């Protein structure tokens, strides 16, 4: 039997047990009160109308009434059992559904992560096996092989780093250390770290940074900005532009990253923040490295700051990601 069906039946049983326990106590109480009152009523009546020397009342009436009350209470309890059985089964499903969903997501996540790890591992293994079988392998070939191996190891390391970040930010029990942070400074630091890859691809990064102070965790906000700017560079065309803006509007601070890249199809937009989701364009056409984890991490960081992240995009024209905190 499916684990969740088992848990659902167990929970239904517990709900029913509690309901029936309460109902039985009530019924017992009602039975006691009713029969006592009945007996008292019959005695008073008998006292009033029957001479003292012949005092007494028909005990069979009392027994019959008691029996009828008991029968009615049993019927009512049967009804309660039937109704609460259905209701409990329904409620148990409602209680367990979010847990079932979270577990399914977890299973999918482990499956996806293993799949992503398998690709570089398989290519690493194949390269080493082929090299070991090659009797004429010289030092130059061996060095080439090690360079290629290192690339695969780098890929696995970056996946492990992403997974660690994700688990850190999605773990609700760990609170980040919040201080006064200026989003403009955050953006500057993120851009500093991405100047090289942008230069390599001939992409200009324009900045329009206005002071925007908020309470937050500087390190995680720099990670968030880096993810968005890195994507804006990765999914850009050669010689394209990335515009990074920060501003404060009322009590809200805004960071936006606009690019002139491949854009995202409307069909893909609802899914790009899901873990391991990569739009087809990034898998095939642009063919850039990635695991589809960056935006889920960015979203978790925005949520940890009580903020949100939104995207506007047009295929072949570009995208704008905005974080509002
Ligand atoms: P990764 O970049 O590693 O694939 P992300 O979670 O950062 O993972 O992004 C998920 C997907 O969203 C990407 O694969 C890509 O298809 C799409 N995407 C994200 N940012 C952009 C962007 N600036 N322009 C176009 N597509 C983007």
mmCIF file of C-alpha atoms and ligand atoms in Angstrom:
data_model
loop_
_atom_site.group_PDB
_atom_site.id
_atom_site.type_symbol
_atom_site.label_atom_id
_atom_site.label_comp_id
_atom_site.label_asym_id
_atom_site.label_seq_id
_atom_site.Cartn_x
_atom_site.Cartn_y
_atom_site.Cartn_z
ATOM 1 C CA UNK A 1 0.000 0.000 0.000
ATOM 2 C CA UNK A 2 1.200 3.485 -0.857
ATOM 3 C CA UNK A 3 2.894 5.206 2.120
ATOM 4 C CA UNK A 4 0.583 8.201 1.902
ATOM 5 C CA UNK A 5 -2.570 6.106 1.824
ATOM 6 C CA UNK A 6 -1.302 4.343 4.944
ATOM 7 C CA UNK A 7 -0.595 7.665 6.674
ATOM 8 C CA UNK A 8 -3.992 8.999 5.553
ATOM 9 C CA UNK A 9 -5.816 5.985 7.005
ATOM 10 C CA UNK A 10 -3.833 6.245 10.246
ATOM 11 C CA UNK A 11 -4.634 9.933 10.603
ATOM 12 C CA UNK A 12 -8.313 9.248 9.796
ATOM 13 C CA UNK A 13 -8.289 6.635 12.589
ATOM 14 C CA UNK A 14 -6.854 9.121 15.091
ATOM 15 C CA UNK A 15 -9.331 11.853 14.135
ATOM 16 C CA UNK A 16 -12.190 9.353 14.474
ATOM 17 C CA UNK A 17 -10.902 8.077 17.808
ATOM 18 C CA UNK A 18 -10.850 11.605 19.280
ATOM 19 C CA UNK A 19 -14.273 12.542 17.862
ATOM 20 C CA UNK A 20 -15.878 9.308 19.096
ATOM 21 C CA UNK A 21 -14.237 9.644 22.513
ATOM 22 C CA UNK A 22 -15.735 13.129 22.947
ATOM 23 C CA UNK A 23 -19.088 12.045 21.512
ATOM 24 C CA UNK A 24 -19.279 8.963 23.799
ATOM 25 C CA UNK A 25 -18.514 11.058 26.880
ATOM 26 C CA UNK A 26 -21.245 13.500 25.905
ATOM 27 C CA UNK A 27 -23.732 10.720 25.205
ATOM 28 C CA UNK A 28 -22.983 9.080 28.536
ATOM 29 C CA UNK A 29 -23.491 12.435 30.282
ATOM 30 C CA UNK A 30 -26.747 13.085 28.406
ATOM 31 C CA UNK A 31 -27.980 9.571 29.260
ATOM 32 C CA UNK A 32 -27.219 10.028 32.952
ATOM 33 C CA UNK A 33 -28.885 13.455 33.171
ATOM 34 C CA UNK A 34 -31.973 12.443 31.162
ATOM 35 C CA UNK A 35 -32.656 9.233 33.042
ATOM 36 C CA UNK A 36 -32.092 10.905 36.441
ATOM 37 C CA UNK A 37 -34.459 13.746 35.515
ATOM 38 C CA UNK A 38 -36.986 11.275 34.184
ATOM 39 C CA UNK A 39 -36.891 9.249 37.365
ATOM 40 C CA UNK A 40 -37.224 12.388 39.471
ATOM 41 C CA UNK A 41 -40.203 13.560 37.345
ATOM 42 C CA UNK A 42 -41.972 10.224 37.644
ATOM 43 C CA UNK A 43 -41.440 10.132 41.413
ATOM 44 C CA UNK A 44 -42.786 13.686 41.889
ATOM 45 C CA UNK A 45 -45.801 12.886 39.744
ATOM 46 C CA UNK A 46 -46.485 9.712 41.683
ATOM 47 C CA UNK A 47 -46.187 11.569 44.977
ATOM 48 C CA UNK A 48 -48.648 14.229 43.853
ATOM 49 C CA UNK A 49 -51.427 11.982 42.549
ATOM 50 C CA UNK A 50 -51.141 8.751 44.451
ATOM 51 C CA UNK A 51 -52.053 8.488 48.147
ATOM 52 C CA UNK A 52 -48.983 8.185 50.391
ATOM 53 C CA UNK A 53 -49.857 4.700 51.599
ATOM 54 C CA UNK A 54 -49.976 3.386 47.981
ATOM 55 C CA UNK A 55 -46.906 5.388 46.848
ATOM 56 C CA UNK A 56 -44.959 3.999 43.889
ATOM 57 C CA UNK A 57 -44.730 4.222 40.078
ATOM 58 C CA UNK A 58 -44.555 1.816 37.267
ATOM 59 C CA UNK A 59 -40.866 0.855 37.002
ATOM 60 C CA UNK A 60 -41.418 -0.591 33.524
ATOM 61 C CA UNK A 61 -42.132 2.905 32.141
ATOM 62 C CA UNK A 62 -38.747 4.090 33.409
ATOM 63 C CA UNK A 63 -36.940 1.051 32.009
ATOM 64 C CA UNK A 64 -38.621 1.541 28.641
ATOM 65 C CA UNK A 65 -37.711 5.261 28.545
ATOM 66 C CA UNK A 66 -34.104 4.467 29.484
ATOM 67 C CA UNK A 67 -33.920 1.904 26.720
ATOM 68 C CA UNK A 68 -35.339 4.366 24.183
ATOM 69 C CA UNK A 69 -32.863 7.095 25.201
ATOM 70 C CA UNK A 70 -29.955 4.636 24.975
ATOM 71 C CA UNK A 71 -31.103 3.460 21.534
ATOM 72 C CA UNK A 72 -31.444 7.028 20.264
ATOM 73 C CA UNK A 73 -28.005 7.937 21.566
ATOM 74 C CA UNK A 74 -26.483 4.864 19.902
ATOM 75 C CA UNK A 75 -28.161 5.849 16.617
ATOM 76 C CA UNK A 76 -26.887 9.438 16.913
ATOM 77 C CA UNK A 77 -23.370 8.149 17.651
ATOM 78 C CA UNK A 78 -23.579 5.833 14.659
ATOM 79 C CA UNK A 79 -24.470 8.836 12.512
ATOM 80 C CA UNK A 80 -21.586 10.821 13.969
ATOM 81 C CA UNK A 81 -19.216 7.896 13.315
ATOM 82 C CA UNK A 82 -20.293 7.653 9.689
ATOM 83 C CA UNK A 83 -20.200 11.384 9.019
ATOM 84 C CA UNK A 84 -16.939 12.009 10.856
ATOM 85 C CA UNK A 85 -15.391 8.978 9.143
ATOM 86 C CA UNK A 86 -15.878 10.641 5.758
ATOM 87 C CA UNK A 87 -14.934 14.083 7.092
ATOM 88 C CA UNK A 88 -11.784 12.725 8.778
ATOM 89 C CA UNK A 89 -10.685 10.923 5.614
ATOM 90 C CA UNK A 90 -11.130 14.172 3.667
ATOM 91 C CA UNK A 91 -9.352 16.272 6.317
ATOM 92 C CA UNK A 92 -6.483 13.788 6.595
ATOM 93 C CA UNK A 93 -5.928 14.224 2.856
ATOM 94 C CA UNK A 94 -5.929 18.018 3.246
ATOM 95 C CA UNK A 95 -3.397 17.787 6.089
ATOM 96 C CA UNK A 96 -1.073 15.417 4.272
ATOM 97 C CA UNK A 97 -1.251 16.978 0.775
ATOM 98 C CA UNK A 98 1.384 19.722 1.382
ATOM 99 C CA UNK A 99 3.727 17.147 2.952
ATOM 100 C CA UNK A 100 3.217 14.797 0.018
ATOM 101 C CA UNK A 101 3.912 17.650 -2.406
ATOM 102 C CA UNK A 102 7.086 18.663 -0.548
ATOM 103 C CA UNK A 103 8.300 15.064 -0.538
ATOM 104 C CA UNK A 104 7.626 14.664 -4.241
ATOM 105 C CA UNK A 105 9.537 17.878 -4.926
ATOM 106 C CA UNK A 106 12.394 16.606 -2.801
ATOM 107 C CA UNK A 107 12.458 13.323 -4.734
ATOM 108 C CA UNK A 108 12.460 15.182 -8.048
ATOM 109 C CA UNK A 109 15.219 17.448 -6.758
ATOM 110 C CA UNK A 110 17.442 14.510 -5.758
ATOM 111 C CA UNK A 111 16.755 12.864 -9.133
ATOM 112 C CA UNK A 112 17.650 16.033 -11.047
ATOM 113 C CA UNK A 113 20.781 16.642 -8.971
ATOM 114 C CA UNK A 114 21.982 13.067 -9.512
ATOM 115 C CA UNK A 115 21.298 13.378 -13.227
ATOM 116 C CA UNK A 116 23.320 16.618 -13.423
ATOM 117 C CA UNK A 117 26.191 14.984 -11.514
ATOM 118 C CA UNK A 118 26.106 11.912 -13.709
ATOM 119 C CA UNK A 119 26.890 13.813 -16.937
ATOM 120 C CA UNK A 120 30.326 15.179 -15.921
ATOM 121 C CA UNK A 121 31.124 11.951 -14.040
ATOM 122 C CA UNK A 122 30.400 9.803 -17.090
ATOM 123 C CA UNK A 123 32.522 11.968 -19.353
ATOM 124 C CA UNK A 124 35.327 11.977 -16.766
ATOM 125 C CA UNK A 125 35.217 8.189 -16.556
ATOM 126 C CA UNK A 126 35.138 7.701 -20.335
ATOM 127 C CA UNK A 127 38.097 10.043 -20.887
ATOM 128 C CA UNK A 128 40.191 8.262 -18.253
ATOM 129 C CA UNK A 129 39.274 4.792 -19.566
ATOM 130 C CA UNK A 130 40.119 5.726 -23.167
ATOM 131 C CA UNK A 131 43.444 7.223 -22.066
ATOM 132 C CA UNK A 132 44.341 4.136 -20.012
ATOM 133 C CA UNK A 133 43.678 1.881 -23.008
ATOM 134 C CA UNK A 134 45.904 4.036 -25.240
ATOM 135 C CA UNK A 135 49.346 2.394 -25.230
ATOM 136 C CA UNK A 136 50.959 5.334 -26.996
ATOM 137 C CA UNK A 137 49.773 7.961 -24.516
ATOM 138 C CA UNK A 138 52.546 10.518 -24.045
ATOM 139 C CA UNK A 139 53.023 13.331 -21.548
ATOM 140 C CA UNK A 140 51.411 15.911 -23.840
ATOM 141 C CA UNK A 141 48.260 13.770 -24.245
ATOM 142 C CA UNK A 142 48.189 13.088 -20.511
ATOM 143 C CA UNK A 143 48.342 16.820 -19.746
ATOM 144 C CA UNK A 144 45.553 17.468 -22.245
ATOM 145 C CA UNK A 145 43.506 14.788 -20.543
ATOM 146 C CA UNK A 146 44.098 16.301 -17.122
ATOM 147 C CA UNK A 147 43.005 19.733 -18.395
ATOM 148 C CA UNK A 148 39.796 18.218 -19.716
ATOM 149 C CA UNK A 149 39.296 16.274 -16.458
ATOM 150 C CA UNK A 150 39.743 19.462 -14.491
ATOM 151 C CA UNK A 151 36.954 21.097 -16.517
ATOM 152 C CA UNK A 152 34.570 18.295 -15.537
ATOM 153 C CA UNK A 153 35.677 18.526 -11.894
ATOM 154 C CA UNK A 154 35.052 22.297 -12.007
ATOM 155 C CA UNK A 155 31.539 21.629 -13.294
ATOM 156 C CA UNK A 156 30.833 19.226 -10.449
ATOM 157 C CA UNK A 157 32.274 21.650 -7.933
ATOM 158 C CA UNK A 158 30.078 24.473 -9.202
ATOM 159 C CA UNK A 159 27.020 22.193 -8.992
ATOM 160 C CA UNK A 160 27.944 21.267 -5.412
ATOM 161 C CA UNK A 161 28.390 24.969 -4.560
ATOM 162 C CA UNK A 162 24.964 25.779 -6.034
ATOM 163 C CA UNK A 163 23.332 22.931 -4.121
ATOM 164 C CA UNK A 164 24.913 24.080 -0.867
ATOM 165 C CA UNK A 165 23.742 27.654 -1.446
ATOM 166 C CA UNK A 166 20.239 26.471 -2.256
ATOM 167 C CA UNK A 167 19.982 24.317 0.853
ATOM 168 C CA UNK A 168 21.347 27.192 2.954
ATOM 169 C CA UNK A 169 18.832 29.727 1.666
ATOM 170 C CA UNK A 170 15.863 27.358 1.613
ATOM 171 C CA UNK A 171 16.444 26.227 5.183
ATOM 172 C CA UNK A 172 13.931 28.399 6.999
ATOM 173 C CA UNK A 173 15.409 27.619 10.422
ATOM 174 C CA UNK A 174 18.653 29.494 9.710
ATOM 175 C CA UNK A 175 18.325 33.264 9.987
ATOM 176 C CA UNK A 176 20.685 35.510 8.046
ATOM 177 C CA UNK A 177 22.546 38.276 9.809
ATOM 178 C CA UNK A 178 20.812 41.529 8.742
ATOM 179 C CA UNK A 179 22.505 44.947 8.757
ATOM 180 C CA UNK A 180 22.079 48.277 6.958
ATOM 181 C CA UNK A 181 23.027 47.619 3.305
ATOM 182 C CA UNK A 182 23.115 49.905 0.281
ATOM 183 C CA UNK A 183 21.865 48.123 -2.861
ATOM 184 C CA UNK A 184 24.021 50.430 -5.023
ATOM 185 C CA UNK A 185 27.115 49.151 -3.193
ATOM 186 C CA UNK A 186 25.833 45.569 -3.571
ATOM 187 C CA UNK A 187 25.475 46.046 -7.347
ATOM 188 C CA UNK A 188 28.964 47.593 -7.619
ATOM 189 C CA UNK A 189 30.547 44.610 -5.856
ATOM 190 C CA UNK A 190 28.633 42.110 -8.032
ATOM 191 C CA UNK A 191 29.685 43.923 -11.239
ATOM 192 C CA UNK A 192 33.314 43.964 -10.059
ATOM 193 C CA UNK A 193 33.296 40.166 -9.925
ATOM 194 C CA UNK A 194 31.793 39.796 -13.406
ATOM 195 C CA UNK A 195 33.869 42.303 -15.362
ATOM 196 C CA UNK A 196 36.123 39.593 -16.857
ATOM 197 C CA UNK A 197 33.451 37.315 -18.365
ATOM 198 C CA UNK A 198 31.612 40.399 -19.691
ATOM 199 C CA UNK A 199 34.797 41.694 -21.320
ATOM 200 C CA UNK A 200 35.533 38.294 -22.862
ATOM 201 C CA UNK A 201 32.137 38.369 -24.602
ATOM 202 C CA UNK A 202 32.439 42.043 -25.579
ATOM 203 C CA UNK A 203 29.482 43.031 -23.394
ATOM 204 C CA UNK A 204 29.269 46.530 -21.950
ATOM 205 C CA UNK A 205 27.882 46.923 -18.440
ATOM 206 C CA UNK A 206 26.164 50.288 -17.893
ATOM 207 C CA UNK A 207 25.296 51.424 -14.391
ATOM 208 C CA UNK A 208 22.625 53.808 -13.117
ATOM 209 C CA UNK A 209 23.067 53.379 -9.403
ATOM 210 C CA UNK A 210 21.210 55.504 -6.863
ATOM 211 C CA UNK A 211 21.620 54.942 -3.126
ATOM 212 C CA UNK A 212 19.022 52.491 -1.832
ATOM 213 C CA UNK A 213 19.543 51.559 1.800
ATOM 214 C CA UNK A 214 17.729 48.551 3.242
ATOM 215 C CA UNK A 215 18.183 46.114 6.076
ATOM 216 C CA UNK A 216 19.622 42.926 4.654
ATOM 217 C CA UNK A 217 22.455 40.491 4.375
ATOM 218 C CA UNK A 218 25.157 41.992 2.137
ATOM 219 C CA UNK A 219 26.782 38.706 1.086
ATOM 220 C CA UNK A 220 23.563 37.049 -0.027
ATOM 221 C CA UNK A 221 22.397 40.218 -1.806
ATOM 222 C CA UNK A 222 25.704 40.330 -3.710
ATOM 223 C CA UNK A 223 25.072 36.686 -4.675
ATOM 224 C CA UNK A 224 21.584 37.600 -5.889
ATOM 225 C CA UNK A 225 22.868 40.542 -7.975
ATOM 226 C CA UNK A 226 25.705 38.375 -9.331
ATOM 227 C CA UNK A 227 23.287 35.669 -10.472
ATOM 228 C CA UNK A 228 21.152 38.210 -12.378
ATOM 229 C CA UNK A 229 24.121 40.029 -13.922
ATOM 230 C CA UNK A 230 25.866 36.736 -14.777
ATOM 231 C CA UNK A 231 22.704 35.555 -16.587
ATOM 232 C CA UNK A 232 22.392 38.910 -18.375
ATOM 233 C CA UNK A 233 25.965 38.402 -19.655
ATOM 234 C CA UNK A 234 25.585 34.661 -20.405
ATOM 235 C CA UNK A 235 22.351 34.976 -22.355
ATOM 236 C CA UNK A 236 23.397 38.127 -24.212
ATOM 237 C CA UNK A 237 24.484 38.420 -27.817
ATOM 238 C CA UNK A 238 28.122 39.284 -28.573
ATOM 239 C CA UNK A 239 28.698 42.991 -28.134
ATOM 240 C CA UNK A 240 25.424 43.430 -26.257
ATOM 241 C CA UNK A 241 24.677 45.625 -23.262
ATOM 242 C CA UNK A 242 23.682 45.043 -19.652
ATOM 243 C CA UNK A 243 22.135 47.906 -17.685
ATOM 244 C CA UNK A 244 22.179 47.650 -13.898
ATOM 245 C CA UNK A 245 19.986 50.102 -11.959
ATOM 246 C CA UNK A 246 19.256 50.635 -8.284
ATOM 247 C CA UNK A 247 16.790 53.111 -6.791
ATOM 248 C CA UNK A 248 14.682 53.742 -3.747
ATOM 249 C CA UNK A 249 10.965 54.392 -4.233
ATOM 250 C CA UNK A 250 9.234 55.160 -0.948
ATOM 251 C CA UNK A 251 10.178 52.438 1.475
ATOM 252 C CA UNK A 252 11.051 50.003 -1.313
ATOM 253 C CA UNK A 253 14.500 49.440 -2.778
ATOM 254 C CA UNK A 254 14.736 48.232 -6.369
ATOM 255 C CA UNK A 255 17.511 46.493 -8.251
ATOM 256 C CA UNK A 256 16.989 45.885 -11.953
ATOM 257 C CA UNK A 257 19.165 44.130 -14.504
ATOM 258 C CA UNK A 258 18.315 44.645 -18.179
ATOM 259 C CA UNK A 259 19.996 42.886 -21.081
ATOM 260 C CA UNK A 260 19.883 42.896 -24.865
ATOM 261 C CA UNK A 261 20.104 39.113 -25.112
ATOM 262 C CA UNK A 262 18.122 36.116 -26.354
ATOM 263 C CA UNK A 263 15.096 36.844 -24.161
ATOM 264 C CA UNK A 264 12.735 34.252 -22.716
ATOM 265 C CA UNK A 265 9.648 32.794 -24.367
ATOM 266 C CA UNK A 266 6.376 33.595 -22.572
ATOM 267 C CA UNK A 267 5.875 29.825 -22.249
ATOM 268 C CA UNK A 268 9.089 29.438 -20.241
ATOM 269 C CA UNK A 269 8.660 32.450 -17.942
ATOM 270 C CA UNK A 270 6.471 30.710 -15.283
ATOM 271 C CA UNK A 271 9.089 27.973 -14.859
ATOM 272 C CA UNK A 272 12.485 29.706 -14.935
ATOM 273 C CA UNK A 273 12.530 30.130 -11.136
ATOM 274 C CA UNK A 274 12.015 26.378 -10.640
ATOM 275 C CA UNK A 275 15.008 24.338 -9.596
ATOM 276 C CA UNK A 276 16.921 22.777 -12.531
ATOM 277 C CA UNK A 277 14.669 24.419 -15.131
ATOM 278 C CA UNK A 278 16.497 25.639 -18.219
ATOM 279 C CA UNK A 279 14.682 27.088 -21.224
ATOM 280 C CA UNK A 280 15.350 25.291 -24.516
ATOM 281 C CA UNK A 281 17.099 28.345 -25.943
ATOM 282 C CA UNK A 282 19.776 28.137 -23.238
ATOM 283 C CA UNK A 283 20.254 24.409 -23.688
ATOM 284 C CA UNK A 284 20.535 24.369 -27.451
ATOM 285 C CA UNK A 285 20.845 27.696 -29.249
ATOM 286 C CA UNK A 286 23.052 29.690 -26.913
ATOM 287 C CA UNK A 287 24.644 26.588 -25.399
ATOM 288 C CA UNK A 288 25.867 28.193 -22.195
ATOM 289 C CA UNK A 289 26.896 26.401 -19.045
ATOM 290 C CA UNK A 290 24.475 26.242 -16.168
ATOM 291 C CA UNK A 291 22.292 23.978 -14.085
ATOM 292 C CA UNK A 292 19.094 25.964 -13.856
ATOM 293 C CA UNK A 293 19.659 26.691 -10.163
ATOM 294 C CA UNK A 294 20.723 30.352 -10.207
ATOM 295 C CA UNK A 295 17.257 31.883 -10.358
ATOM 296 C CA UNK A 296 15.867 29.582 -7.638
ATOM 297 C CA UNK A 297 18.686 30.757 -5.362
ATOM 298 C CA UNK A 298 18.001 34.396 -6.352
ATOM 299 C CA UNK A 299 14.297 33.936 -5.565
ATOM 300 C CA UNK A 300 15.055 32.384 -2.151
ATOM 301 C CA UNK A 301 17.368 35.295 -1.278
ATOM 302 C CA UNK A 302 14.725 37.855 -2.333
ATOM 303 C CA UNK A 303 12.106 36.034 -0.197
ATOM 304 C CA UNK A 304 14.457 35.919 2.805
ATOM 305 C CA UNK A 305 14.543 39.719 2.557
ATOM 306 C CA UNK A 306 10.748 39.923 2.340
ATOM 307 C CA UNK A 307 11.071 40.918 -1.303
ATOM 308 C CA UNK A 308 10.098 39.602 -4.714
ATOM 309 C CA UNK A 309 11.717 39.078 -8.066
ATOM 310 C CA UNK A 310 9.949 39.712 -11.387
ATOM 311 C CA UNK A 311 10.847 39.374 -15.023
ATOM 312 C CA UNK A 312 9.799 41.008 -18.273
ATOM 313 C CA UNK A 313 11.156 39.560 -21.451
ATOM 314 C CA UNK A 314 10.801 39.505 -25.199
ATOM 315 C CA UNK A 315 12.456 36.758 -27.243
ATOM 316 C CA UNK A 316 15.396 38.022 -29.345
ATOM 317 C CA UNK A 317 15.165 41.465 -27.728
ATOM 318 C CA UNK A 318 16.182 40.961 -24.108
ATOM 319 C CA UNK A 319 15.016 40.625 -20.536
ATOM 320 C CA UNK A 320 14.692 42.762 -17.424
ATOM 321 C CA UNK A 321 14.844 41.155 -13.992
ATOM 322 C CA UNK A 322 13.702 43.394 -11.115
ATOM 323 C CA UNK A 323 14.115 42.716 -7.426
ATOM 324 C CA UNK A 324 11.943 44.743 -5.054
ATOM 325 C CA UNK A 325 12.727 44.686 -1.345
HETATM 326 P P1 LIG B 1 21.157 28.683 -15.569
HETATM 327 O O1 LIG B 1 21.512 30.046 -16.038
HETATM 328 O O2 LIG B 1 22.239 28.020 -14.832
HETATM 329 O O3 LIG B 1 20.588 27.824 -16.640
HETATM 330 P P2 LIG B 1 19.126 30.002 -13.976
HETATM 331 O O4 LIG B 1 18.270 29.453 -12.893
HETATM 332 O O5 LIG B 1 19.975 31.174 -13.652
HETATM 333 O O6 LIG B 1 19.991 28.787 -14.487
HETATM 334 O O7 LIG B 1 18.177 30.382 -15.180
HETATM 335 C C1 LIG B 1 17.167 29.484 -15.579
HETATM 336 C C2 LIG B 1 16.864 29.680 -17.051
HETATM 337 O O8 LIG B 1 16.244 30.956 -17.257
HETATM 338 C C3 LIG B 1 18.108 29.710 -17.923
HETATM 339 O O9 LIG B 1 18.487 28.423 -18.311
HETATM 340 C C4 LIG B 1 17.633 30.532 -19.092
HETATM 341 O O10 LIG B 1 16.930 29.719 -20.008
HETATM 342 C C5 LIG B 1 16.643 31.511 -18.499
HETATM 343 N N1 LIG B 1 17.260 32.832 -18.247
HETATM 344 C C6 LIG B 1 17.678 33.313 -17.054
HETATM 345 N N2 LIG B 1 18.145 34.569 -17.178
HETATM 346 C C7 LIG B 1 18.020 34.896 -18.487
HETATM 347 C C8 LIG B 1 18.339 36.066 -19.261
HETATM 348 N N3 LIG B 1 18.854 37.159 -18.715
HETATM 349 N N4 LIG B 1 18.054 36.033 -20.586
HETATM 350 C C9 LIG B 1 17.502 34.929 -21.140
HETATM 351 N N5 LIG B 1 17.194 33.789 -20.476
HETATM 352 C C10 LIG B 1 17.452 33.767 -19.163
#
